[in-house]
């Protein structure tokens, strides 16, 4: 399973990149609105920070022809860019065209298994079901991920991977793993909580305290 960071914060990306755990980043216009400075430079730096990773950058145009042109420009930012396009019927034909041209596409704002299946038929690299936003409207988001996993296996859509997106808390992360998501894109605050456990901290302290009782100066 791959872990992506759901952020556009370069400092956090740089810190987490050092752990060797991070396989990519998903940015979106909301994440970018929280950053300052030259956004194009920032996106290039994010791509350079994880050269082996997959960096999703979202289109901001709405007219289909403009979305197509912008998608090509975004793809040219770096070799490891995946272009994020919303799952809207106005874009189906351009998504197909971009896929045929070899551009890596992450279809975002996916809320149903049917939307997911349609995008698999277009051969996109990723579909991103939004777990948290489904939970917000009292639909079980994780359930959709499980069903999408079944749909992909049942119909042999080998090209497409599921990114569990809109993860709001550690339980979402856990449930995305158990649902068989190929990728979980995790906000920094959720990842920070997920990697700690009080019993681990308490256990380390006890082992060190007990070790000190031996009074050994150098080991081994
Ligand atoms: C990632 O691709 C999505 O844009 C992101 O997870 C959305 O998260 P939100 O629903 O918490 O805004």
Short mmCIF file of C-alpha atoms and ligand atoms in Angstrom, two decimals:
data_model
loop_
_atom_site.label_atom_id
_atom_site.label_comp_id
_atom_site.label_asym_id
_atom_site.label_seq_id
_atom_site.Cartn_x
_atom_site.Cartn_y
_atom_site.Cartn_z
CA UNK A 1 0.00 0.00 0.00
CA UNK A 2 1.25 3.46 -0.87
CA UNK A 3 1.10 6.44 1.45
CA UNK A 4 0.72 9.91 -0.03
CA UNK A 5 0.78 13.18 1.89
CA UNK A 6 -2.39 15.22 1.45
CA UNK A 7 -0.83 18.68 1.62
CA UNK A 8 1.06 21.33 -0.33
CA UNK A 9 3.28 22.29 2.60
CA UNK A 10 6.85 21.89 1.38
CA UNK A 11 8.44 21.89 4.82
CA UNK A 12 6.24 19.01 6.01
CA UNK A 13 6.80 17.12 2.75
CA UNK A 14 10.58 17.51 3.15
CA UNK A 15 10.44 16.24 6.75
CA UNK A 16 8.28 13.23 5.94
CA UNK A 17 10.27 12.41 2.78
CA UNK A 18 13.25 11.63 5.04
CA UNK A 19 11.34 8.76 6.70
CA UNK A 20 11.28 6.75 3.47
CA UNK A 21 7.58 6.08 4.03
CA UNK A 22 6.11 8.53 1.55
CA UNK A 23 5.21 7.50 -1.99
CA UNK A 24 3.65 10.70 -3.23
CA UNK A 25 1.68 13.86 -2.56
CA UNK A 26 -1.82 15.02 -3.44
CA UNK A 27 -2.24 18.76 -3.70
CA UNK A 28 -5.47 20.59 -4.44
CA UNK A 29 -6.44 24.27 -4.82
CA UNK A 30 -7.48 24.42 -1.15
CA UNK A 31 -4.08 23.14 0.02
CA UNK A 32 -2.34 25.63 -2.28
CA UNK A 33 -4.46 28.50 -0.96
CA UNK A 34 -2.84 27.92 2.46
CA UNK A 35 0.69 28.39 1.10
CA UNK A 36 2.44 31.61 0.13
CA UNK A 37 4.90 32.70 -2.54
CA UNK A 38 5.29 31.49 -6.10
CA UNK A 39 2.89 28.52 -6.43
CA UNK A 40 4.46 27.20 -9.64
CA UNK A 41 7.89 27.18 -7.99
CA UNK A 42 6.41 25.48 -4.93
CA UNK A 43 4.86 22.71 -7.03
CA UNK A 44 8.15 22.14 -8.86
CA UNK A 45 9.98 21.93 -5.52
CA UNK A 46 7.44 19.39 -4.24
CA UNK A 47 8.07 17.27 -7.37
CA UNK A 48 11.85 17.55 -6.84
CA UNK A 49 11.57 16.62 -3.15
CA UNK A 50 10.04 13.24 -4.02
CA UNK A 51 11.52 12.46 -7.47
CA UNK A 52 10.54 8.78 -7.09
CA UNK A 53 7.02 9.75 -5.89
CA UNK A 54 3.79 10.60 -7.59
CA UNK A 55 2.66 14.22 -7.24
CA UNK A 56 -0.97 15.07 -8.00
CA UNK A 57 -1.64 18.63 -9.18
CA UNK A 58 -5.23 19.66 -9.83
CA UNK A 59 -6.62 21.63 -12.77
CA UNK A 60 -8.20 24.98 -11.95
CA UNK A 61 -9.93 25.69 -15.24
CA UNK A 62 -13.57 24.65 -15.77
CA UNK A 63 -14.12 24.93 -19.53
CA UNK A 64 -13.28 21.45 -20.95
CA UNK A 65 -10.93 22.71 -23.67
CA UNK A 66 -9.13 24.90 -21.14
CA UNK A 67 -8.97 21.96 -18.72
CA UNK A 68 -7.36 19.90 -21.50
CA UNK A 69 -4.77 22.59 -22.29
CA UNK A 70 -4.07 23.21 -18.61
CA UNK A 71 -3.71 19.46 -17.94
CA UNK A 72 -0.97 19.28 -20.58
CA UNK A 73 0.84 22.25 -19.03
CA UNK A 74 0.57 20.74 -15.54
CA UNK A 75 1.90 17.40 -16.82
CA UNK A 76 4.93 19.24 -18.20
CA UNK A 77 5.91 20.62 -14.77
CA UNK A 78 7.84 17.43 -13.95
CA UNK A 79 8.07 13.78 -14.96
CA UNK A 80 6.44 12.60 -11.73
CA UNK A 81 3.26 14.71 -12.06
CA UNK A 82 -0.21 13.18 -12.10
CA UNK A 83 -2.94 15.57 -13.25
CA UNK A 84 -6.01 15.72 -11.04
CA UNK A 85 -9.31 16.27 -12.83
CA UNK A 86 -12.76 16.31 -11.22
CA UNK A 87 -15.12 13.43 -11.99
CA UNK A 88 -17.57 15.42 -14.11
CA UNK A 89 -19.23 14.30 -17.33
CA UNK A 90 -18.02 17.44 -19.13
CA UNK A 91 -14.48 16.10 -18.83
CA UNK A 92 -14.95 12.43 -19.81
CA UNK A 93 -13.79 12.93 -23.39
CA UNK A 94 -10.77 15.00 -22.46
CA UNK A 95 -9.81 12.51 -19.74
CA UNK A 96 -9.90 9.79 -22.40
CA UNK A 97 -7.80 11.92 -24.74
CA UNK A 98 -5.23 12.68 -22.03
CA UNK A 99 -5.03 9.00 -21.02
CA UNK A 100 -4.49 8.05 -24.69
CA UNK A 101 -1.68 10.63 -24.83
CA UNK A 102 0.02 8.88 -21.92
CA UNK A 103 -0.74 11.48 -19.26
CA UNK A 104 -1.16 10.14 -15.75
CA UNK A 105 -4.61 11.10 -14.42
CA UNK A 106 -6.05 11.10 -10.91
CA UNK A 107 -9.82 11.56 -11.09
CA UNK A 108 -10.85 13.44 -7.99
CA UNK A 109 -14.18 14.09 -6.26
CA UNK A 110 -15.40 10.54 -6.86
CA UNK A 111 -18.39 9.65 -4.69
CA UNK A 112 -19.99 6.51 -6.19
CA UNK A 113 -18.92 3.10 -7.41
CA UNK A 114 -20.54 3.94 -10.77
CA UNK A 115 -18.37 7.06 -11.16
CA UNK A 116 -15.38 4.91 -10.24
CA UNK A 117 -16.24 2.24 -12.82
CA UNK A 118 -16.67 4.83 -15.58
CA UNK A 119 -13.25 6.28 -14.84
CA UNK A 120 -11.68 2.79 -14.77
CA UNK A 121 -13.15 2.27 -18.26
CA UNK A 122 -11.27 5.39 -19.38
CA UNK A 123 -8.04 3.84 -18.10
CA UNK A 124 -7.08 6.48 -15.55
CA UNK A 125 -4.21 5.77 -13.14
CA UNK A 126 -6.12 6.73 -9.98
CA UNK A 127 -9.65 7.27 -8.75
CA UNK A 128 -10.00 9.22 -5.51
CA UNK A 129 -13.13 8.45 -3.47
CA UNK A 130 -13.62 11.13 -0.80
CA UNK A 131 -14.25 9.24 2.42
CA UNK A 132 -14.66 12.18 4.81
CA UNK A 133 -16.99 14.14 2.55
CA UNK A 134 -19.20 11.06 2.16
CA UNK A 135 -19.28 10.61 5.94
CA UNK A 136 -20.26 14.31 6.16
CA UNK A 137 -23.48 13.49 4.27
CA UNK A 138 -24.04 10.33 6.32
CA UNK A 139 -22.95 7.90 3.62
CA UNK A 140 -20.31 5.38 4.74
CA UNK A 141 -17.20 6.49 2.83
CA UNK A 142 -15.14 3.39 3.63
CA UNK A 143 -17.94 1.21 2.31
CA UNK A 144 -17.52 2.88 -1.11
CA UNK A 145 -13.78 2.12 -1.05
CA UNK A 146 -14.47 -1.56 -0.30
CA UNK A 147 -17.02 -1.75 -3.11
CA UNK A 148 -14.67 -0.02 -5.56
CA UNK A 149 -11.98 -2.55 -4.68
CA UNK A 150 -14.44 -5.37 -5.43
CA UNK A 151 -15.50 -3.67 -8.70
CA UNK A 152 -11.87 -3.29 -9.89
CA UNK A 153 -11.04 -6.92 -9.12
CA UNK A 154 -14.32 -8.27 -10.53
CA UNK A 155 -13.92 -6.47 -13.86
CA UNK A 156 -10.10 -6.66 -14.08
CA UNK A 157 -9.48 -2.93 -14.29
CA UNK A 158 -5.79 -3.53 -13.65
CA UNK A 159 -4.66 -0.06 -14.73
CA UNK A 160 -6.53 1.86 -12.03
CA UNK A 161 -5.65 2.28 -8.36
CA UNK A 162 -7.87 3.55 -5.57
CA UNK A 163 -6.66 6.53 -3.54
CA UNK A 164 -8.59 6.79 -0.27
CA UNK A 165 -8.90 10.59 -0.05
CA UNK A 166 -10.57 13.05 2.30
CA UNK A 167 -9.16 11.17 5.28
CA UNK A 168 -10.00 13.11 8.42
CA UNK A 169 -8.79 10.91 11.29
CA UNK A 170 -6.70 7.88 12.19
CA UNK A 171 -9.67 5.50 12.01
CA UNK A 172 -10.23 6.51 8.38
CA UNK A 173 -6.57 5.62 7.70
CA UNK A 174 -6.96 2.25 9.46
CA UNK A 175 -10.21 1.51 7.65
CA UNK A 176 -8.69 2.46 4.27
CA UNK A 177 -5.94 -0.13 4.87
CA UNK A 178 -8.51 -2.79 5.77
CA UNK A 179 -10.70 -1.89 2.77
CA UNK A 180 -7.78 -2.62 0.44
CA UNK A 181 -7.19 0.92 -0.84
CA UNK A 182 -4.07 0.96 -3.03
CA UNK A 183 -3.12 4.38 -1.68
CA UNK A 184 -4.15 6.44 1.33
CA UNK A 185 -3.52 10.15 1.07
CA UNK A 186 -3.07 11.42 4.60
CA UNK A 187 -3.13 14.96 5.99
CA UNK A 188 -0.03 15.72 8.09
CA UNK A 189 -1.97 16.07 11.38
CA UNK A 190 -3.56 12.63 10.88
CA UNK A 191 -0.23 11.00 9.98
CA UNK A 192 1.44 12.51 13.04
CA UNK A 193 -1.27 11.01 15.28
CA UNK A 194 -1.19 7.66 13.43
CA UNK A 195 2.52 7.05 13.99
CA UNK A 196 2.48 7.41 17.77
CA UNK A 197 1.08 5.19 20.46
CA UNK A 198 1.22 5.91 24.20
CA UNK A 199 2.08 2.27 24.95
CA UNK A 200 5.09 2.47 22.60
CA UNK A 201 6.30 5.62 24.39
CA UNK A 202 5.63 4.10 27.81
CA UNK A 203 7.34 0.85 26.80
CA UNK A 204 10.49 2.67 25.59
CA UNK A 205 10.68 4.59 28.87
CA UNK A 206 10.35 1.42 30.97
CA UNK A 207 13.03 -0.45 28.99
CA UNK A 208 15.46 2.49 29.30
CA UNK A 209 14.72 3.00 33.01
CA UNK A 210 15.27 -0.71 33.71
CA UNK A 211 18.46 -0.74 31.63
CA UNK A 212 19.88 2.21 33.58
CA UNK A 213 19.46 0.20 36.82
CA UNK A 214 22.27 -2.08 35.60
CA UNK A 215 24.68 0.88 35.68
CA UNK A 216 26.50 -0.26 32.53
CA UNK A 217 28.51 2.63 31.04
CA UNK A 218 29.14 1.21 27.55
CA UNK A 219 27.12 -1.35 25.61
CA UNK A 220 27.86 -3.54 23.69
C1 LIG B 1 -7.05 14.71 -2.03
O1 LIG B 1 -6.81 14.31 -3.16
C2 LIG B 1 -8.25 15.51 -1.74
O2 LIG B 1 -8.24 16.70 -2.45
C3 LIG B 1 -8.38 15.75 -0.26
O3 LIG B 1 -8.17 14.53 0.41
C4 LIG B 1 -9.72 16.36 0.12
O4 LIG B 1 -9.85 16.35 1.52
P1 LIG B 1 -11.05 17.12 2.29
O5 LIG B 1 -12.33 16.49 1.89
O6 LIG B 1 -10.73 16.93 3.74
O7 LIG B 1 -10.98 18.56 1.85
#
